[in-house]
Amino acid sequence: MIKLSVLDQSPVSEGSSPAEALAQTAALAREAERLGYFRFWVAEHHFAPGLAGSSPEVLMAHLAAVTSSIRIGSGGILLPHYSAYKVAENFRVLQALYPGRIDLGIGRAAGGGVLAVRALQEYGKAGPDHYSLQIADLIAYLNNGADLHHRFAGLQAMPVVASPPEIWLLGSSRDSAELAARLGTGLAFARFINFSEGEEAMAAYRAHFCPSPLLLKPQGMVAVFAACAETAEEADRLASSMDLSAVLLDKTHVSTPTPSIESALSYPYTPYEKHIVSENRKHILVGSPEEICDQLYEICARFGCEEVIIASVMHDFSDKLKSYRLIAEACGLAGRQSPS
């Protein structure tokens, strides 16, 4: 058995609102827990009209409150924008409120356009060159505090908790994989961003992994987009919304609300736009429950990992719920019984 988890970006659907998108994220978290998914992560995006999740820490607190056992995490906190110490405090509070259920996934993507990044870092000095230092600081603050040789010797994040959250490094390159190996964190590889280099990156992570207070052995996860329906033909129809989303993103460089299936099927694609769709489909698993399940096991075997985290973007929330339910049933997840 492999572990299956959920990544939700709180996508806003055409004709809907960001408030509805956030409510659907909460509803999806409850359903994911019922179906037997292992963890539920939310993303961070800024100045993105098509994605409502701009503050994962706040959203995580709500999701943990409306669920009872599923792990809740960030996929991820974009660390270069922030103080490592403040991130450590935020996650210690979450861990104190929901012991043993919190994951801290961190990344270094911009998460928004140039204007948003400038605003996020207006008074900060962090940048790509400081990223590995930030992670090391974060790990120190979350564990026993900064050591005597640290510039902030003895500093520890509060409140005191029994154990720190799980720490995962998010990445889509070999560089990120080797950094995760060197620091001894888990690695979540974004296959939906980099389709071709994931197996090599995961192999490098495992080969160079250094045991740490966080992990004694490597722990890998692969992130994928998936669209599942009762038939492959229906799944292909549902995935058409993601096809048009990819084209619109290429045009505007800003995420837009997820188009309806009707909008996607009636859109007059140019030859160039058809090429974009074709390339984007390489990043998405599309098919019947049995086909998706087979692909998930194949990915785990090729990557040498134990867990896949699935993001599903569909215009109709009921189709999205059904996609996750069909995958859970096909892969034999042990769901929780609803309270009587």
Short mmCIF file of C-alpha atoms in Angstrom, two decimals:
data_model
loop_
_atom_site.label_atom_id
_atom_site.label_comp_id
_atom_site.label_asym_id
_atom_site.label_seq_id
_atom_site.Cartn_x
_atom_site.Cartn_y
_atom_site.Cartn_z
CA MET A 1 0.00 0.00 0.00
CA ILE A 2 1.12 3.54 -0.74
CA LYS A 3 0.10 6.63 1.17
CA LEU A 4 -2.14 9.07 -0.67
CA SER A 5 -2.51 12.68 0.37
CA VAL A 6 -4.24 15.83 -0.91
CA LEU A 7 -2.82 19.18 -2.00
CA ASP A 8 -5.42 21.90 -2.48
CA GLN A 9 -4.62 25.32 -3.91
CA SER A 10 -8.10 26.71 -3.12
CA PRO A 11 -8.84 27.37 -6.80
CA VAL A 12 -11.62 29.83 -7.57
CA SER A 13 -14.05 28.56 -10.22
CA GLU A 14 -15.48 30.72 -12.98
CA GLY A 15 -18.74 32.20 -11.68
CA SER A 16 -17.76 31.53 -8.05
CA SER A 17 -16.00 33.56 -5.33
CA PRO A 18 -12.80 33.24 -3.26
CA ALA A 19 -14.92 32.79 -0.12
CA GLU A 20 -16.63 29.81 -1.73
CA ALA A 21 -13.24 28.41 -2.76
CA LEU A 22 -11.98 28.53 0.84
CA ALA A 23 -15.19 26.90 2.09
CA GLN A 24 -14.71 24.15 -0.48
CA THR A 25 -11.14 23.61 0.74
CA ALA A 26 -12.51 23.00 4.23
CA ALA A 27 -15.19 20.66 2.90
CA LEU A 28 -12.56 18.78 0.89
CA ALA A 29 -10.36 18.39 3.98
CA ARG A 30 -13.24 16.78 5.89
CA GLU A 31 -13.97 14.47 2.97
CA ALA A 32 -10.29 13.57 2.52
CA GLU A 33 -10.14 12.58 6.18
CA ARG A 34 -13.27 10.45 5.81
CA LEU A 35 -11.87 8.71 2.73
CA GLY A 36 -8.59 7.82 4.42
CA TYR A 37 -6.11 10.23 2.84
CA PHE A 38 -3.04 10.62 5.03
CA ARG A 39 -2.39 14.39 4.95
CA PHE A 40 -3.96 17.54 3.56
CA TRP A 41 -1.76 20.43 2.43
CA VAL A 42 -2.61 23.94 1.27
CA ALA A 43 -0.53 26.22 -0.94
CA GLU A 44 0.63 29.84 -0.89
CA HIS A 45 -0.04 32.19 -3.81
CA HIS A 46 -0.11 35.99 -3.92
CA PHE A 47 -2.04 38.46 -6.09
CA ALA A 48 -3.55 35.46 -7.89
CA PRO A 49 -7.25 35.97 -8.70
CA GLY A 50 -7.68 32.29 -9.53
CA LEU A 51 -6.29 30.98 -6.23
CA ALA A 52 -7.68 31.99 -2.83
CA GLY A 53 -4.96 30.49 -0.61
CA SER A 54 -2.64 33.40 0.20
CA SER A 55 -2.06 32.57 3.89
CA PRO A 56 -1.54 28.84 4.51
CA GLU A 57 -0.92 29.22 8.26
CA VAL A 58 -4.31 30.83 8.79
CA LEU A 59 -6.07 28.32 6.58
CA MET A 60 -4.29 25.42 8.29
CA ALA A 61 -5.59 26.51 11.70
CA HIS A 62 -9.15 26.42 10.36
CA LEU A 63 -8.70 23.08 8.61
CA ALA A 64 -7.22 21.44 11.68
CA ALA A 65 -10.18 22.73 13.69
CA VAL A 66 -12.78 21.21 11.36
CA THR A 67 -11.01 17.82 11.12
CA SER A 68 -9.82 15.45 13.82
CA SER A 69 -7.05 13.12 12.63
CA ILE A 70 -5.72 13.90 9.15
CA ARG A 71 -2.33 15.66 9.08
CA ILE A 72 -2.59 19.32 8.03
CA GLY A 73 0.29 21.08 6.33
CA SER A 74 1.66 23.78 4.07
CA GLY A 75 2.63 23.03 0.53
CA GLY A 76 4.35 25.31 1.14
CA ILE A 77 5.45 28.33 3.11
CA LEU A 78 7.57 30.46 0.76
CA LEU A 79 10.39 31.02 3.21
CA PRO A 80 12.47 33.71 1.39
CA HIS A 81 9.61 36.16 1.93
CA TYR A 82 9.67 35.83 5.72
CA SER A 83 11.62 35.70 8.95
CA ALA A 84 12.55 32.09 9.75
CA TYR A 85 11.94 32.86 13.42
CA LYS A 86 8.39 34.08 12.82
CA VAL A 87 7.59 31.02 10.68
CA ALA A 88 8.90 28.82 13.50
CA GLU A 89 6.64 30.59 16.01
CA ASN A 90 3.59 30.25 13.76
CA PHE A 91 4.13 26.51 13.44
CA ARG A 92 4.87 25.99 17.11
CA VAL A 93 1.52 27.57 17.89
CA LEU A 94 -0.16 25.26 15.37
CA GLN A 95 1.65 22.25 16.83
CA ALA A 96 0.59 23.26 20.35
CA LEU A 97 -3.03 23.54 19.24
CA TYR A 98 -3.02 20.31 17.19
CA PRO A 99 -0.22 18.06 18.53
CA GLY A 100 1.20 15.52 16.12
CA ARG A 101 -0.86 16.71 13.15
CA ILE A 102 1.12 19.59 11.65
CA ASP A 103 3.46 19.50 8.63
CA LEU A 104 5.71 22.39 7.63
CA GLY A 105 6.41 22.24 3.92
CA ILE A 106 8.72 25.02 2.74
CA GLY A 107 9.70 26.30 -0.69
CA ARG A 108 11.42 29.18 -2.43
CA ALA A 109 9.13 29.91 -5.38
CA ALA A 110 8.01 33.50 -5.84
CA GLY A 111 4.35 32.57 -5.43
CA GLY A 112 3.27 35.67 -7.33
CA GLY A 113 4.33 38.35 -9.78
CA VAL A 114 7.11 40.89 -9.39
CA LEU A 115 4.87 43.46 -7.70
CA ALA A 116 3.68 40.99 -5.04
CA VAL A 117 7.22 39.79 -4.35
CA ARG A 118 8.47 43.36 -3.93
CA ALA A 119 5.67 44.07 -1.45
CA LEU A 120 6.31 40.86 0.50
CA GLN A 121 10.03 41.62 0.81
CA GLU A 122 9.77 45.39 1.10
CA TYR A 123 11.70 45.58 4.36
CA GLY A 124 13.38 42.18 4.26
CA LYS A 125 16.83 41.09 3.17
CA ALA A 126 16.22 37.41 2.46
CA GLY A 127 16.87 36.09 -1.01
CA PRO A 128 17.77 32.90 -2.85
CA ASP A 129 21.35 33.03 -1.53
CA HIS A 130 20.08 32.93 2.05
CA TYR A 131 17.61 30.09 1.58
CA SER A 132 19.70 27.22 2.98
CA LEU A 133 20.66 29.39 5.97
CA GLN A 134 17.02 30.24 6.57
CA ILE A 135 16.10 26.55 6.59
CA ALA A 136 18.92 25.73 9.00
CA ASP A 137 17.76 28.57 11.28
CA LEU A 138 14.17 27.37 11.07
CA ILE A 139 15.16 23.83 12.05
CA ALA A 140 17.18 25.18 14.99
CA TYR A 141 14.39 27.43 16.27
CA LEU A 142 11.85 24.58 16.05
CA ASN A 143 14.05 22.10 17.90
CA ASN A 144 16.45 22.89 20.75
CA GLY A 145 17.10 26.50 19.82
CA ALA A 146 20.07 28.28 18.27
CA ASP A 147 23.41 26.93 19.49
CA LEU A 148 26.20 28.92 21.16
CA HIS A 149 27.88 29.69 17.83
CA HIS A 150 24.71 31.11 16.27
CA ARG A 151 24.30 34.87 15.85
CA PHE A 152 21.16 34.56 18.04
CA ALA A 153 22.60 32.05 20.50
CA GLY A 154 19.99 30.38 22.70
CA LEU A 155 16.98 31.69 20.77
CA GLN A 156 14.10 29.21 20.60
CA ALA A 157 10.64 29.55 19.09
CA MET A 158 7.75 29.68 21.54
CA PRO A 159 5.55 28.17 22.83
CA VAL A 160 7.37 25.08 24.06
CA VAL A 161 5.85 21.93 22.55
CA ALA A 162 6.50 18.22 22.98
CA SER A 163 7.75 17.78 19.41
CA PRO A 164 8.25 19.96 16.31
CA PRO A 165 6.14 19.65 13.16
CA GLU A 166 7.37 17.44 10.32
CA ILE A 167 9.57 19.48 8.00
CA TRP A 168 9.47 18.93 4.25
CA LEU A 169 11.43 20.70 1.55
CA LEU A 170 9.40 21.30 -1.61
CA GLY A 171 11.27 21.31 -4.89
CA SER A 172 11.25 20.63 -8.61
CA SER A 173 14.97 20.26 -9.28
CA ARG A 174 18.01 18.24 -8.32
CA ASP A 175 19.38 21.27 -6.42
CA SER A 176 16.38 21.22 -4.08
CA ALA A 177 16.68 17.46 -3.68
CA GLU A 178 20.34 17.69 -2.70
CA LEU A 179 19.59 20.52 -0.25
CA ALA A 180 16.89 18.40 1.41
CA ALA A 181 19.36 15.51 1.61
CA ARG A 182 22.06 17.69 3.16
CA LEU A 183 19.70 19.15 5.78
CA GLY A 184 18.01 15.82 6.54
CA THR A 185 14.44 16.90 5.77
CA GLY A 186 11.70 15.14 3.84
CA LEU A 187 11.48 15.88 0.11
CA ALA A 188 8.23 16.59 -1.73
CA PHE A 189 9.02 16.67 -5.46
CA ALA A 190 6.65 18.73 -7.63
CA ARG A 191 6.18 16.43 -10.60
CA PHE A 192 3.34 18.67 -11.81
CA ILE A 193 5.97 21.39 -12.38
CA ASN A 194 8.92 19.31 -13.61
CA PHE A 195 7.74 16.24 -15.49
CA SER A 196 11.10 14.95 -16.67
CA GLU A 197 13.72 15.18 -13.90
CA GLY A 198 11.93 13.88 -10.83
CA GLU A 199 13.30 10.35 -10.77
CA GLU A 200 16.88 11.58 -11.01
CA ALA A 201 16.28 14.19 -8.30
CA MET A 202 14.69 11.68 -5.92
CA ALA A 203 17.54 9.21 -6.51
CA ALA A 204 20.07 11.95 -5.68
CA TYR A 205 18.13 12.79 -2.52
CA ARG A 206 18.23 9.19 -1.33
CA ALA A 207 21.87 8.69 -2.30
CA HIS A 208 23.10 11.80 -0.46
CA PHE A 209 20.70 11.84 2.49
CA CYS A 210 22.30 12.77 5.83
CA PRO A 211 20.45 11.47 8.91
CA SER A 212 19.36 14.32 11.18
CA PRO A 213 17.34 14.97 14.34
CA LEU A 214 14.39 15.37 11.95
CA LEU A 215 14.74 12.09 10.04
CA LEU A 216 16.95 9.03 10.37
CA LYS A 217 16.24 7.90 6.80
CA PRO A 218 15.02 9.64 3.64
CA GLN A 219 11.30 10.31 3.25
CA GLY A 220 10.08 11.13 -0.25
CA MET A 221 6.76 12.26 -1.68
CA VAL A 222 5.69 13.10 -5.24
CA ALA A 223 3.11 15.78 -6.07
CA VAL A 224 0.89 15.23 -9.12
CA PHE A 225 -2.15 16.72 -10.81
CA ALA A 226 -4.94 14.19 -11.41
CA ALA A 227 -8.39 14.12 -12.96
CA CYS A 228 -10.36 10.93 -12.33
CA ALA A 229 -13.87 9.95 -13.39
CA GLU A 230 -15.78 6.70 -13.88
CA THR A 231 -14.56 6.51 -17.48
CA ALA A 232 -11.42 7.76 -19.19
CA GLU A 233 -13.60 9.75 -21.61
CA GLU A 234 -15.34 11.60 -18.79
CA ALA A 235 -12.02 12.28 -17.06
CA ASP A 236 -10.69 13.75 -20.30
CA ARG A 237 -13.75 16.02 -20.50
CA LEU A 238 -13.28 17.21 -16.90
CA ALA A 239 -9.58 17.90 -17.50
CA SER A 240 -10.49 20.33 -20.29
CA SER A 241 -10.85 23.05 -17.63
CA MET A 242 -7.16 22.62 -16.79
CA ASP A 243 -6.35 22.74 -20.52
CA LEU A 244 -7.87 26.19 -20.90
CA SER A 245 -6.36 27.34 -17.57
CA ALA A 246 -2.90 26.55 -18.93
CA VAL A 247 -3.58 28.56 -22.09
CA LEU A 248 -4.91 31.56 -20.15
CA LEU A 249 -1.94 31.48 -17.78
CA ASP A 250 0.42 31.54 -20.75
CA LYS A 251 -1.44 34.56 -22.13
CA THR A 252 -1.76 36.66 -18.98
CA HIS A 253 0.93 35.24 -16.64
CA VAL A 254 -1.66 35.53 -13.87
CA SER A 255 -3.85 32.71 -12.58
CA THR A 256 -7.49 33.15 -13.57
CA PRO A 257 -10.61 31.41 -12.21
CA THR A 258 -10.93 27.82 -13.37
CA PRO A 259 -12.99 27.85 -16.59
CA SER A 260 -16.16 25.83 -16.91
CA ILE A 261 -16.14 22.73 -19.10
CA GLU A 262 -18.45 24.51 -21.51
CA SER A 263 -16.01 27.41 -21.82
CA ALA A 264 -13.10 25.03 -22.33
CA LEU A 265 -14.81 22.87 -24.97
CA SER A 266 -16.03 25.87 -26.97
CA TYR A 267 -12.73 27.78 -26.86
CA PRO A 268 -11.16 28.29 -30.35
CA TYR A 269 -7.64 26.98 -29.69
CA THR A 270 -4.91 28.11 -32.07
CA PRO A 271 -2.22 25.61 -33.14
CA TYR A 272 0.17 27.17 -30.61
CA GLU A 273 -2.43 26.89 -27.84
CA LYS A 274 -3.06 23.26 -28.75
CA HIS A 275 0.66 22.69 -28.25
CA ILE A 276 0.42 24.28 -24.78
CA VAL A 277 -2.45 21.93 -23.94
CA SER A 278 -0.51 18.93 -25.20
CA GLU A 279 2.55 19.83 -23.12
CA ASN A 280 0.44 20.57 -20.04
CA ARG A 281 -1.30 17.20 -20.25
CA LYS A 282 2.09 15.51 -19.67
CA HIS A 283 1.90 16.87 -16.12
CA ILE A 284 -1.59 15.51 -15.38
CA LEU A 285 -2.81 11.99 -14.67
CA VAL A 286 -6.13 11.60 -16.49
CA GLY A 287 -8.22 8.44 -16.53
CA SER A 288 -10.59 5.97 -14.91
CA PRO A 289 -10.07 4.93 -11.26
CA GLU A 290 -8.16 1.79 -12.24
CA GLU A 291 -5.96 3.72 -14.68
CA ILE A 292 -5.15 6.42 -12.12
CA CYS A 293 -4.40 3.86 -9.41
CA ASP A 294 -2.03 1.98 -11.72
CA GLN A 295 -0.25 5.25 -12.60
CA LEU A 296 0.12 6.21 -8.93
CA TYR A 297 1.75 2.88 -8.10
CA GLU A 298 3.98 3.17 -11.15
CA ILE A 299 5.11 6.65 -10.09
CA CYS A 300 5.93 5.43 -6.58
CA ALA A 301 7.94 2.55 -8.02
CA ARG A 302 9.87 4.78 -10.43
CA PHE A 303 10.57 7.46 -7.82
CA GLY A 304 11.29 4.99 -5.04
CA CYS A 305 8.91 6.78 -2.70
CA GLU A 306 6.06 5.76 -0.42
CA GLU A 307 3.59 8.61 -0.88
CA VAL A 308 1.87 10.64 -3.58
CA ILE A 309 0.11 13.93 -2.88
CA ILE A 310 -2.64 14.69 -5.40
CA ALA A 311 -3.93 18.06 -6.58
CA SER A 312 -7.16 18.07 -8.54
CA VAL A 313 -8.45 21.24 -10.22
CA MET A 314 -11.98 21.04 -11.60
CA HIS A 315 -14.62 23.64 -12.23
CA ASP A 316 -17.43 21.77 -10.47
CA PHE A 317 -16.67 20.97 -6.83
CA SER A 318 -18.83 17.85 -6.95
CA ASP A 319 -16.64 16.48 -9.76
CA LYS A 320 -13.57 17.20 -7.66
CA LEU A 321 -14.97 15.38 -4.64
CA LYS A 322 -15.91 12.43 -6.82
CA SER A 323 -12.42 12.31 -8.35
CA TYR A 324 -10.82 11.97 -4.92
CA ARG A 325 -13.43 9.41 -3.83
CA LEU A 326 -12.89 7.23 -6.91
CA ILE A 327 -9.11 7.32 -6.45
CA ALA A 328 -9.42 6.42 -2.77
CA GLU A 329 -11.70 3.48 -3.52
CA ALA A 330 -9.58 2.18 -6.40
CA CYS A 331 -6.39 2.36 -4.31
CA GLY A 332 -8.00 0.69 -1.30
CA LEU A 333 -7.75 3.51 1.22
CA ALA A 334 -9.27 2.64 4.59
CA GLY A 335 -11.87 5.35 5.09
CA ARG A 336 -13.20 6.50 8.44
CA GLN A 337 -16.78 5.77 9.42
CA SER A 338 -18.98 8.84 9.67
CA PRO A 339 -20.23 9.52 13.21
CA SER A 340 -23.75 8.26 13.80
#
